[in-house]
mmCIF file of C-alpha atoms in Angstrom:
data_model
loop_
_atom_site.group_PDB
_atom_site.id
_atom_site.type_symbol
_atom_site.label_atom_id
_atom_site.label_comp_id
_atom_site.label_asym_id
_atom_site.label_seq_id
_atom_site.Cartn_x
_atom_site.Cartn_y
_atom_site.Cartn_z
ATOM 1 C CA MET A 196 -25.366 -4.159 -25.920
ATOM 2 C CA MET A 197 -22.902 -1.145 -25.513
ATOM 3 C CA ASP A 198 -19.449 -0.994 -28.069
ATOM 4 C CA ALA A 199 -16.605 -1.199 -25.818
ATOM 5 C CA LEU A 200 -14.756 1.717 -24.834
ATOM 6 C CA PRO A 201 -11.483 2.444 -26.309
ATOM 7 C CA ASN A 202 -8.364 1.679 -24.417
ATOM 8 C CA PRO A 203 -7.768 5.200 -22.455
ATOM 9 C CA LEU A 204 -3.914 4.400 -22.654
ATOM 10 C CA GLU A 205 -3.831 4.913 -26.244
ATOM 11 C CA THR A 206 -5.940 8.257 -26.836
ATOM 12 C CA LEU A 207 -3.218 10.542 -26.141
ATOM 13 C CA SER A 208 -0.126 11.526 -28.118
ATOM 14 C CA LEU A 209 3.362 12.188 -26.638
ATOM 15 C CA ASP A 210 3.104 15.630 -27.642
ATOM 16 C CA GLN A 211 -0.359 15.660 -26.220
ATOM 17 C CA LEU A 212 0.912 14.482 -22.546
ATOM 18 C CA ARG A 213 3.933 17.008 -22.579
ATOM 19 C CA ARG A 214 1.304 19.683 -22.636
ATOM 20 C CA ARG A 215 0.102 18.718 -18.981
ATOM 21 C CA THR A 216 1.315 20.760 -15.873
ATOM 22 C CA SER A 217 1.308 18.280 -13.613
ATOM 23 C CA ILE A 218 4.344 16.726 -11.850
ATOM 24 C CA LYS A 219 4.925 13.672 -13.854
ATOM 25 C CA TRP A 220 5.492 15.996 -17.062
ATOM 26 C CA ARG A 221 7.356 18.798 -15.289
ATOM 27 C CA ALA A 222 9.739 17.112 -12.731
ATOM 28 C CA HIS A 223 12.154 16.226 -15.337
ATOM 29 C CA PRO A 224 13.446 18.243 -18.978
ATOM 30 C CA GLY A 225 10.962 17.637 -21.964
ATOM 31 C CA ASP A 226 13.560 14.721 -23.641
ATOM 32 C CA VAL A 227 12.916 12.403 -20.856
ATOM 33 C CA LEU A 228 10.155 9.600 -20.927
ATOM 34 C CA PRO A 229 8.633 10.052 -17.138
ATOM 35 C CA LEU A 230 7.703 6.468 -15.941
ATOM 36 C CA TRP A 231 7.949 7.130 -12.116
ATOM 37 C CA VAL A 232 4.970 8.829 -10.549
ATOM 38 C CA ALA A 233 1.894 7.477 -10.015
ATOM 39 C CA GLU A 234 -0.287 9.106 -12.817
ATOM 40 C CA MET A 235 -1.494 7.660 -15.609
ATOM 41 C CA ASP A 236 -1.338 8.838 -19.327
ATOM 42 C CA VAL A 237 -5.258 8.611 -19.909
ATOM 43 C CA SER A 238 -7.602 11.613 -20.457
ATOM 44 C CA LEU A 239 -10.433 11.746 -17.504
ATOM 45 C CA ALA A 240 -13.210 9.052 -17.880
ATOM 46 C CA PRO A 241 -16.346 10.727 -19.341
ATOM 47 C CA ALA A 242 -18.741 10.356 -16.759
ATOM 48 C CA VAL A 243 -16.145 12.067 -14.313
ATOM 49 C CA ALA A 244 -15.270 14.992 -16.777
ATOM 50 C CA GLN A 245 -19.244 15.526 -17.288
ATOM 51 C CA ALA A 246 -19.715 15.828 -13.706
ATOM 52 C CA VAL A 247 -16.592 18.136 -13.276
ATOM 53 C CA HIS A 248 -17.752 20.007 -16.019
ATOM 54 C CA GLU A 249 -21.393 20.543 -14.676
ATOM 55 C CA ALA A 250 -20.041 21.384 -11.041
ATOM 56 C CA ILE A 251 -17.948 24.475 -12.673
ATOM 57 C CA ASP A 252 -21.119 25.540 -15.367
ATOM 58 C CA ARG A 253 -23.369 25.921 -11.842
ATOM 59 C CA GLY A 254 -20.386 27.478 -9.981
ATOM 60 C CA ASP A 255 -20.622 24.719 -7.566
ATOM 61 C CA THR A 256 -16.651 25.295 -6.100
ATOM 62 C CA GLY A 257 -18.036 25.741 -2.251
ATOM 63 C CA TYR A 258 -17.218 23.239 0.454
ATOM 64 C CA PRO A 259 -18.210 19.477 0.512
ATOM 65 C CA ALA A 260 -21.239 18.243 2.233
ATOM 66 C CA GLY A 261 -23.440 14.744 2.361
ATOM 67 C CA THR A 262 -22.507 11.125 2.000
ATOM 68 C CA ASP A 263 -23.056 10.849 -1.574
ATOM 69 C CA TYR A 264 -19.620 10.090 -1.597
ATOM 70 C CA ALA A 265 -19.326 7.181 0.636
ATOM 71 C CA GLU A 266 -22.584 5.890 -0.770
ATOM 72 C CA ALA A 267 -21.436 5.597 -4.478
ATOM 73 C CA LEU A 268 -18.306 3.533 -2.875
ATOM 74 C CA SER A 269 -20.739 1.475 -1.090
ATOM 75 C CA ALA A 270 -22.432 0.316 -4.063
ATOM 76 C CA PHE A 271 -19.188 0.030 -5.940
ATOM 77 C CA ALA A 272 -17.771 -2.177 -3.636
ATOM 78 C CA ALA A 273 -20.718 -4.479 -3.814
ATOM 79 C CA ARG A 274 -21.122 -4.715 -7.445
ATOM 80 C CA ARG A 275 -17.435 -4.885 -7.660
ATOM 81 C CA TRP A 276 -16.059 -7.153 -5.404
ATOM 82 C CA GLN A 277 -19.554 -8.842 -3.594
ATOM 83 C CA TRP A 278 -18.895 -6.812 -0.681
ATOM 84 C CA ASP A 279 -21.326 -5.244 1.264
ATOM 85 C CA GLY A 280 -19.614 -3.849 4.595
ATOM 86 C CA ILE A 281 -19.446 -0.203 3.507
ATOM 87 C CA VAL A 282 -21.722 1.372 6.211
ATOM 88 C CA VAL A 283 -21.923 4.967 5.400
ATOM 89 C CA GLU A 284 -22.547 5.628 9.342
ATOM 90 C CA ARG A 285 -19.066 4.264 9.687
ATOM 91 C CA THR A 286 -17.407 6.138 7.014
ATOM 92 C CA ALA A 287 -15.363 9.769 7.130
ATOM 93 C CA LEU A 288 -14.459 11.820 4.437
ATOM 94 C CA VAL A 289 -10.545 13.225 4.531
ATOM 95 C CA PRO A 290 -8.590 14.787 2.243
ATOM 96 C CA ASP A 291 -6.591 11.995 0.356
ATOM 97 C CA VAL A 292 -5.383 8.562 1.740
ATOM 98 C CA MET A 293 -2.039 9.648 3.127
ATOM 99 C CA MET A 294 -3.492 12.446 5.544
ATOM 100 C CA GLY A 295 -6.550 9.817 6.376
ATOM 101 C CA ALA A 296 -3.888 7.527 7.394
ATOM 102 C CA VAL A 297 -2.164 10.119 9.424
ATOM 103 C CA GLN A 298 -5.569 10.852 11.314
ATOM 104 C CA LEU A 299 -6.462 7.300 11.607
ATOM 105 C CA LEU A 300 -3.006 6.662 13.154
ATOM 106 C CA ARG A 301 -3.689 9.734 15.822
ATOM 107 C CA LEU A 302 -6.579 8.182 16.776
ATOM 108 C CA VAL A 303 -5.108 5.094 17.831
ATOM 109 C CA THR A 304 -1.666 5.440 18.805
ATOM 110 C CA ASP A 305 0.571 8.341 20.818
ATOM 111 C CA PRO A 306 3.422 10.482 19.683
ATOM 112 C CA GLY A 307 6.364 7.902 19.725
ATOM 113 C CA ASP A 308 4.302 4.699 19.209
ATOM 114 C CA ALA A 309 5.345 2.244 16.612
ATOM 115 C CA VAL A 310 3.683 1.897 13.322
ATOM 116 C CA VAL A 311 4.604 -1.419 11.377
ATOM 117 C CA VAL A 312 5.035 -1.477 7.866
ATOM 118 C CA ASN A 313 6.250 -4.298 5.469
ATOM 119 C CA ALA A 314 9.383 -2.882 3.406
ATOM 120 C CA PRO A 315 9.848 -2.369 0.687
ATOM 121 C CA VAL A 316 6.316 0.029 0.350
ATOM 122 C CA TYR A 317 5.215 3.272 -0.793
ATOM 123 C CA ALA A 318 7.828 5.624 0.620
ATOM 124 C CA PRO A 319 5.411 8.130 1.811
ATOM 125 C CA PHE A 320 4.520 5.571 4.345
ATOM 126 C CA TYR A 321 7.806 6.438 6.247
ATOM 127 C CA ALA A 322 7.455 10.023 5.484
ATOM 128 C CA PHE A 323 3.865 10.825 7.168
ATOM 129 C CA VAL A 324 4.506 8.872 10.086
ATOM 130 C CA ALA A 325 8.094 9.901 11.062
ATOM 131 C CA HIS A 326 6.462 13.551 10.821
ATOM 132 C CA ASP A 327 3.680 12.631 12.955
ATOM 133 C CA ALA A 328 6.135 11.719 15.604
ATOM 134 C CA ARG A 329 5.633 7.920 15.440
ATOM 135 C CA ARG A 330 8.297 5.619 14.532
ATOM 136 C CA VAL A 331 8.114 2.957 11.746
ATOM 137 C CA VAL A 332 9.147 -0.657 12.118
ATOM 138 C CA GLU A 333 9.897 -2.813 9.317
ATOM 139 C CA ALA A 334 8.459 -6.497 8.665
ATOM 140 C CA PRO A 335 9.883 -6.743 5.414
ATOM 141 C CA LEU A 336 8.387 -8.977 2.574
ATOM 142 C CA GLY A 337 9.597 -12.344 1.998
ATOM 143 C CA ASP A 338 11.369 -13.262 -1.107
ATOM 144 C CA ASP A 339 8.185 -13.949 -3.015
ATOM 145 C CA SER A 340 7.215 -10.234 -2.163
ATOM 146 C CA ARG A 341 3.923 -11.376 0.029
ATOM 147 C CA ILE A 342 3.720 -10.877 3.408
ATOM 148 C CA ASP A 343 6.156 -12.723 5.695
ATOM 149 C CA LEU A 344 3.782 -14.234 8.478
ATOM 150 C CA ASP A 345 6.513 -14.957 10.594
ATOM 151 C CA VAL A 346 8.189 -11.913 10.465
ATOM 152 C CA LEU A 347 5.017 -10.114 10.857
ATOM 153 C CA LYS A 348 4.591 -12.014 14.069
ATOM 154 C CA THR A 349 7.721 -11.096 15.525
ATOM 155 C CA ALA A 350 7.596 -7.493 14.577
ATOM 156 C CA PHE A 351 4.355 -7.252 16.455
ATOM 157 C CA ARG A 352 5.547 -8.851 19.298
ATOM 158 C CA ARG A 353 8.800 -7.003 19.986
ATOM 159 C CA THR A 354 6.829 -3.842 19.487
ATOM 160 C CA ARG A 355 4.298 -4.793 22.076
ATOM 161 C CA ALA A 356 6.744 -5.545 24.661
ATOM 162 C CA HIS A 357 8.505 -1.930 24.354
ATOM 163 C CA GLY A 358 5.322 -0.752 25.663
ATOM 164 C CA GLY A 359 2.759 1.550 23.858
ATOM 165 C CA LYS A 360 0.441 1.200 21.658
ATOM 166 C CA VAL A 361 1.013 -0.475 17.859
ATOM 167 C CA ALA A 362 -0.546 0.118 14.297
ATOM 168 C CA TYR A 363 0.165 -1.653 11.226
ATOM 169 C CA LEU A 364 -0.220 0.299 8.092
ATOM 170 C CA LEU A 365 -1.067 -2.647 5.575
ATOM 171 C CA SER A 366 -0.796 -1.721 1.507
ATOM 172 C CA ASN A 367 -3.657 -3.844 -0.135
ATOM 173 C CA PRO A 368 -2.624 -4.277 -2.989
ATOM 174 C CA HIS A 369 1.055 -3.740 -2.247
ATOM 175 C CA ASN A 370 2.768 -0.797 -3.632
ATOM 176 C CA PRO A 371 5.490 -1.086 -5.361
ATOM 177 C CA THR A 372 5.322 -4.851 -5.732
ATOM 178 C CA GLY A 373 1.853 -5.457 -7.187
ATOM 179 C CA THR A 374 1.411 -8.237 -4.780
ATOM 180 C CA VAL A 375 -2.791 -8.628 -4.050
ATOM 181 C CA HIS A 376 -3.051 -9.829 -1.051
ATOM 182 C CA THR A 377 -5.549 -13.186 -0.702
ATOM 183 C CA ARG A 378 -8.136 -13.558 2.151
ATOM 184 C CA GLN A 379 -6.747 -16.012 3.462
ATOM 185 C CA GLU A 380 -3.015 -13.865 4.228
ATOM 186 C CA LEU A 381 -5.543 -10.910 5.185
ATOM 187 C CA ALA A 382 -7.377 -13.382 7.796
ATOM 188 C CA ALA A 383 -4.171 -14.421 8.974
ATOM 189 C CA VAL A 384 -3.130 -10.886 9.369
ATOM 190 C CA ALA A 385 -6.010 -10.017 11.350
ATOM 191 C CA GLU A 386 -5.573 -12.498 13.545
ATOM 192 C CA LEU A 387 -2.222 -11.846 14.185
ATOM 193 C CA ALA A 388 -3.178 -8.212 14.985
ATOM 194 C CA ARG A 389 -6.021 -9.089 17.092
ATOM 195 C CA ARG A 390 -3.937 -11.585 19.241
ATOM 196 C CA HIS A 391 -1.358 -8.679 20.020
ATOM 197 C CA GLY A 392 -3.553 -5.688 20.179
ATOM 198 C CA VAL A 393 -2.191 -4.276 17.118
ATOM 199 C CA ARG A 394 -4.933 -1.709 15.083
ATOM 200 C CA VAL A 395 -4.586 -2.171 11.639
ATOM 201 C CA ILE A 396 -5.203 1.016 9.172
ATOM 202 C CA ALA A 397 -5.237 -0.523 5.544
ATOM 203 C CA ASP A 398 -4.373 1.556 2.310
ATOM 204 C CA GLU A 399 -6.426 0.333 -0.347
ATOM 205 C CA ILE A 400 -5.816 3.077 -2.886
ATOM 206 C CA HIS A 401 -4.939 0.779 -5.527
ATOM 207 C CA ALA A 402 -8.361 -1.448 -5.040
ATOM 208 C CA PRO A 403 -9.846 -0.558 -8.440
ATOM 209 C CA LEU A 404 -6.331 -1.564 -10.356
ATOM 210 C CA VAL A 405 -6.661 -5.363 -9.637
ATOM 211 C CA LEU A 406 -5.568 -7.535 -13.062
ATOM 212 C CA SER A 407 -6.610 -10.644 -14.427
ATOM 213 C CA GLY A 408 -5.638 -13.540 -12.372
ATOM 214 C CA ALA A 409 -6.284 -12.017 -9.042
ATOM 215 C CA ARG A 410 -8.968 -10.709 -7.074
ATOM 216 C CA PHE A 411 -9.100 -7.681 -4.575
ATOM 217 C CA THR A 412 -10.201 -8.629 -0.992
ATOM 218 C CA PRO A 413 -10.885 -5.729 1.356
ATOM 219 C CA TYR A 414 -9.285 -6.127 4.442
ATOM 220 C CA LEU A 415 -12.253 -5.330 6.325
ATOM 221 C CA SER A 416 -14.193 -7.925 4.916
ATOM 222 C CA VAL A 417 -12.010 -10.655 6.751
ATOM 223 C CA PRO A 418 -12.730 -12.436 9.996
ATOM 224 C CA GLY A 419 -10.916 -10.236 12.841
ATOM 225 C CA ALA A 420 -11.068 -6.920 11.041
ATOM 226 C CA GLU A 421 -14.038 -5.915 12.991
ATOM 227 C CA ASP A 422 -11.377 -3.119 14.868
ATOM 228 C CA GLY A 423 -9.568 -2.385 11.435
ATOM 229 C CA PHE A 424 -9.739 0.655 9.345
ATOM 230 C CA ALA A 425 -9.305 1.194 5.485
ATOM 231 C CA LEU A 426 -8.968 4.239 3.127
ATOM 232 C CA MET A 427 -10.214 4.151 -0.036
ATOM 233 C CA SER A 428 -10.089 6.554 -2.947
ATOM 234 C CA ALA A 429 -11.032 6.640 -6.988
ATOM 235 C CA SER A 430 -7.723 8.466 -7.236
ATOM 236 C CA LYS A 431 -5.699 5.728 -8.513
ATOM 237 C CA GLY A 432 -7.771 3.909 -10.418
ATOM 238 C CA TRP A 433 -9.371 6.761 -12.429
ATOM 239 C CA ASN A 434 -6.150 9.128 -12.347
ATOM 240 C CA LEU A 435 -7.787 11.769 -10.068
ATOM 241 C CA ALA A 436 -4.646 12.922 -7.895
ATOM 242 C CA GLY A 437 -5.491 16.158 -8.483
ATOM 243 C CA LEU A 438 -9.095 16.314 -7.295
ATOM 244 C CA LYS A 439 -8.529 15.455 -3.647
ATOM 245 C CA ALA A 440 -10.842 13.369 -1.969
ATOM 246 C CA ALA A 441 -10.740 9.913 0.013
ATOM 247 C CA VAL A 442 -12.948 8.107 2.612
ATOM 248 C CA ALA A 443 -12.075 6.586 5.839
ATOM 249 C CA LEU A 444 -13.908 3.283 6.423
ATOM 250 C CA ALA A 445 -13.999 1.838 10.001
ATOM 251 C CA GLY A 446 -14.930 -1.928 10.904
ATOM 252 C CA PRO A 447 -17.860 -2.597 13.216
ATOM 253 C CA GLU A 448 -15.521 -2.022 16.485
ATOM 254 C CA ALA A 449 -13.985 0.755 15.201
ATOM 255 C CA GLY A 450 -16.548 3.048 14.763
ATOM 256 C CA ALA A 451 -16.412 4.645 17.989
ATOM 257 C CA ASP A 452 -12.630 5.652 17.113
ATOM 258 C CA LEU A 453 -13.488 6.990 13.881
ATOM 259 C CA HIS A 454 -16.111 9.235 15.273
ATOM 260 C CA ARG A 455 -13.139 11.012 17.381
ATOM 261 C CA MET A 456 -11.957 12.342 14.407
ATOM 262 C CA PRO A 457 -12.178 16.065 14.541
ATOM 263 C CA GLU A 458 -14.713 17.697 12.683
ATOM 264 C CA GLU A 459 -12.722 19.978 10.590
ATOM 265 C CA VAL A 460 -10.717 17.146 9.053
ATOM 266 C CA SER A 461 -13.669 16.901 6.552
ATOM 267 C CA HIS A 462 -13.193 20.349 5.474
ATOM 268 C CA GLY A 463 -9.962 19.391 3.697
ATOM 269 C CA PRO A 464 -11.122 17.406 0.716
ATOM 270 C CA SER A 465 -11.873 19.193 -2.383
ATOM 271 C CA HIS A 466 -15.685 19.611 -3.442
ATOM 272 C CA LEU A 467 -14.721 19.016 -7.012
ATOM 273 C CA GLY A 468 -12.518 15.992 -5.734
ATOM 274 C CA VAL A 469 -15.701 14.496 -4.020
ATOM 275 C CA ILE A 470 -18.391 15.377 -7.119
ATOM 276 C CA ALA A 471 -15.346 13.538 -9.178
ATOM 277 C CA HIS A 472 -14.911 10.670 -7.098
ATOM 278 C CA THR A 473 -18.325 10.066 -6.769
ATOM 279 C CA ALA A 474 -18.947 10.211 -10.307
ATOM 280 C CA ALA A 475 -15.691 7.550 -10.986
ATOM 281 C CA PHE A 476 -17.325 5.075 -8.343
ATOM 282 C CA THR A 477 -21.034 5.710 -9.781
ATOM 283 C CA ALA A 478 -20.727 5.565 -13.292
ATOM 284 C CA GLY A 479 -17.410 4.655 -14.566
ATOM 285 C CA GLN A 480 -16.754 0.998 -14.251
ATOM 286 C CA ALA A 481 -16.765 0.595 -17.899
ATOM 287 C CA TRP A 482 -14.273 2.812 -18.350
ATOM 288 C CA LEU A 483 -12.668 1.463 -15.522
ATOM 289 C CA ASP A 484 -13.169 -1.958 -17.332
ATOM 290 C CA ALA A 485 -11.500 -0.822 -20.475
ATOM 291 C CA LEU A 486 -8.484 0.903 -18.702
ATOM 292 C CA LEU A 487 -7.574 -2.747 -16.755
ATOM 293 C CA GLU A 488 -7.736 -4.756 -20.384
ATOM 294 C CA GLY A 489 -5.037 -1.868 -21.118
ATOM 295 C CA LEU A 490 -2.991 -2.505 -18.263
ATOM 296 C CA ASP A 491 -3.437 -5.983 -18.667
ATOM 297 C CA ALA A 492 -2.197 -6.033 -22.093
ATOM 298 C CA ASN A 493 1.057 -3.099 -21.065
ATOM 299 C CA ARG A 494 1.759 -5.985 -18.325
ATOM 300 C CA THR A 495 2.569 -8.571 -21.154
ATOM 301 C CA LEU A 496 4.322 -6.204 -23.346
ATOM 302 C CA LEU A 497 6.496 -5.354 -20.283
ATOM 303 C CA SER A 498 7.323 -8.789 -19.920
ATOM 304 C CA ARG A 499 8.227 -9.242 -23.605
ATOM 305 C CA LEU A 500 10.304 -6.073 -23.668
ATOM 306 C CA LEU A 501 12.146 -6.753 -20.548
ATOM 307 C CA ALA A 502 13.187 -10.485 -21.683
ATOM 308 C CA GLN A 503 14.448 -9.006 -25.154
ATOM 309 C CA TYR A 504 16.697 -5.558 -24.341
ATOM 310 C CA LEU A 505 16.951 -5.833 -20.412
ATOM 311 C CA PRO A 506 17.285 -9.710 -19.773
ATOM 312 C CA ALA A 507 19.093 -9.677 -16.628
ATOM 313 C CA VAL A 508 16.900 -7.533 -14.729
ATOM 314 C CA ARG A 509 14.480 -9.707 -12.450
ATOM 315 C CA TYR A 510 10.677 -9.113 -12.917
ATOM 316 C CA THR A 511 7.660 -10.775 -11.780
ATOM 317 C CA PRO A 512 4.739 -8.965 -13.390
ATOM 318 C CA PRO A 513 2.334 -7.484 -10.754
ATOM 319 C CA GLN A 514 -1.032 -8.645 -9.811
ATOM 320 C CA GLY A 515 -2.401 -5.376 -9.264
ATOM 321 C CA THR A 516 -1.467 -1.471 -9.890
ATOM 322 C CA TYR A 517 0.202 -0.183 -12.881
ATOM 323 C CA LEU A 518 3.643 -0.766 -11.194
ATOM 324 C CA ALA A 519 6.355 -2.747 -12.248
ATOM 325 C CA TRP A 520 9.072 -3.449 -9.553
ATOM 326 C CA LEU A 521 12.135 -4.207 -11.452
ATOM 327 C CA ASP A 522 15.027 -5.882 -9.821
ATOM 328 C CA CYS A 523 18.162 -4.768 -11.394
ATOM 329 C CA ARG A 524 20.891 -5.940 -8.743
ATOM 330 C CA PRO A 525 22.297 -8.264 -11.756
ATOM 331 C CA LEU A 526 23.197 -4.772 -13.638
ATOM 332 C CA GLY A 527 25.979 -4.609 -10.612
ATOM 333 C CA LEU A 528 25.326 -0.549 -10.162
ATOM 334 C CA GLU A 529 24.354 -0.164 -7.059
ATOM 335 C CA ASN A 530 28.263 -1.213 -5.715
ATOM 336 C CA GLY A 531 29.665 1.573 -5.369
ATOM 337 C CA GLN A 532 30.603 2.696 -8.632
ATOM 338 C CA ASP A 533 29.399 5.332 -10.661
ATOM 339 C CA PRO A 534 28.264 4.706 -14.472
ATOM 340 C CA GLU A 535 31.257 5.225 -15.565
ATOM 341 C CA GLY A 536 33.082 2.845 -13.000
ATOM 342 C CA LEU A 537 35.334 6.002 -12.380
ATOM 343 C CA ALA A 538 34.409 6.740 -8.770
ATOM 344 C CA VAL A 539 33.200 5.526 -5.281
ATOM 345 C CA VAL A 540 29.528 6.964 -4.987
ATOM 346 C CA SER A 541 27.266 6.974 -2.075
ATOM 347 C CA ASP A 542 24.106 7.807 -3.553
ATOM 348 C CA MET A 543 21.561 4.210 -3.679
ATOM 349 C CA ALA A 544 19.731 5.823 -6.539
ATOM 350 C CA ALA A 545 22.916 4.963 -9.122
ATOM 351 C CA THR A 546 20.506 2.785 -11.355
ATOM 352 C CA ALA A 547 17.550 5.222 -11.740
ATOM 353 C CA GLN A 548 20.383 8.030 -12.049
ATOM 354 C CA MET A 549 21.847 6.259 -14.909
ATOM 355 C CA PHE A 550 18.599 5.307 -16.525
ATOM 356 C CA LEU A 551 17.609 8.776 -16.431
ATOM 357 C CA ASP A 552 21.320 10.061 -17.764
ATOM 358 C CA ARG A 553 21.813 7.903 -20.493
ATOM 359 C CA SER A 554 18.384 6.618 -21.573
ATOM 360 C CA ARG A 555 16.206 9.534 -20.693
ATOM 361 C CA VAL A 556 13.923 7.502 -18.911
ATOM 362 C CA ALA A 557 12.621 8.602 -15.558
ATOM 363 C CA VAL A 558 11.727 5.366 -12.906
ATOM 364 C CA SER A 559 11.906 5.356 -9.048
ATOM 365 C CA SER A 560 14.650 4.563 -7.117
ATOM 366 C CA GLY A 561 14.216 1.184 -5.229
ATOM 367 C CA HIS A 562 15.975 2.586 -2.105
ATOM 368 C CA VAL A 563 13.091 5.048 -1.142
ATOM 369 C CA PHE A 564 10.824 2.293 -0.755
ATOM 370 C CA GLY A 565 12.800 0.776 2.415
ATOM 371 C CA ALA A 566 14.665 -2.223 3.363
ATOM 372 C CA GLY A 567 14.782 -4.406 0.288
ATOM 373 C CA GLY A 568 14.432 -1.810 -2.152
ATOM 374 C CA ALA A 569 18.246 -1.100 -2.824
ATOM 375 C CA GLY A 570 19.214 -2.106 -6.320
ATOM 376 C CA HIS A 571 15.253 -2.108 -7.745
ATOM 377 C CA VAL A 572 13.241 0.690 -9.933
ATOM 378 C CA ARG A 573 9.744 0.854 -9.728
ATOM 379 C CA LEU A 574 8.232 1.747 -13.112
ATOM 380 C CA ASN A 575 5.284 3.361 -14.145
ATOM 381 C CA PHE A 576 3.247 1.319 -16.992
ATOM 382 C CA ALA A 577 0.360 3.307 -17.522
ATOM 383 C CA THR A 578 1.255 4.449 -20.816
ATOM 384 C CA SER A 579 0.933 3.960 -24.545
ATOM 385 C CA GLN A 580 2.524 0.886 -25.982
ATOM 386 C CA THR A 581 4.387 3.352 -28.303
ATOM 387 C CA ILE A 582 5.702 4.797 -25.171
ATOM 388 C CA LEU A 583 6.823 1.960 -23.146
ATOM 389 C CA THR A 584 8.086 0.238 -25.959
ATOM 390 C CA GLN A 585 10.303 3.500 -26.472
ATOM 391 C CA ALA A 586 11.303 3.494 -22.961
ATOM 392 C CA ILE A 587 12.474 0.034 -22.793
ATOM 393 C CA THR A 588 14.290 -0.121 -25.830
ATOM 394 C CA ARG A 589 16.231 3.148 -24.480
ATOM 395 C CA MET A 590 17.090 1.569 -21.355
ATOM 396 C CA GLY A 591 18.310 -1.443 -22.888
ATOM 397 C CA GLN A 592 20.293 0.584 -24.816
ATOM 398 C CA ALA A 593 22.047 2.138 -22.302
ATOM 399 C CA VAL A 594 22.916 -0.974 -20.201
ATOM 400 C CA ARG A 595 24.520 -2.276 -23.682
ATOM 401 C CA ASP A 596 26.672 1.055 -23.692
ATOM 402 C CA LEU A 597 27.542 0.767 -20.403
ATOM 403 C CA PRO A 598 32.020 0.180 -19.898
#
């Protein structure tokens, strides 16, 4: 029997992390603890590192080819989620999940058409959709941070009534709330989409990161999703954002649409990215299990730290992802006053800015996630317990010091 792997979140010191040159560690001055962008404070999984090193050693840095990535993802889905619905012939290699979403939207909508999203939601949904000449229609989550089926039905009906095609860009699990949609919820979504002629594209980049107490359901596994699409990647689960590659999946009735994707799209992924992601899905499961245990422990620790140092902040522990959605409205900082209480400000990011300025902790401002995000911040807890404790302690002190 193999020994358990060490917690990947506890292997690097703050000094080691500060030597990194990615955006997480270079966007702010050196005294800031960066808990904002979705990068984890981990070393590469050994299987991934080995695969990339071997490719470099043999000079294997050309263009991607073959179906190894899709096959590895299919085998992982069967092992991890007991789902055998990934048919390699109905997959396509894409540069990353968001570029894949744009390409899929181009297959099923036209410029000017509506794309429904569940706000608050991953901020690039808005930017990528708008920049590709589609219009975003919000169907806000309910007060419980779950999909409100009545609100979604109304959004589908109203957008269809205006004519044109309609797509629904689903975040599963949901970023930023960490909600993991249930099979029943997803089946109800599929039924609504069918009834209203809406094509569903599920961003499932956080699928490997479902924590204890919840279970991931692939959207394409539920009845009624046969004409839908999904996008998957090892990017979030194994911290491979800088090694770009993802897979677009089509349901049985969407394969012909997927085959219309331009061939040149498959030139965009990095060949090293494909190698890394394939290795993660093939041989990185033990490392992922160790990571999930560490994230689960951090989720529990975060609850305790918030109760001790930021008791006014409302927080529902996420079911998946490594992102905490903190309701800071009780702090009263998004009411038009700056942190000193002296001047009216128009910046909706007052809470995040206060934490940056006063505690030297960087978090993401909730307003960029759309309706329902103002007054919230998103915090990345995929770090060591020492850094997490230091960050929340600093944030609590900053709040106590407010005039």
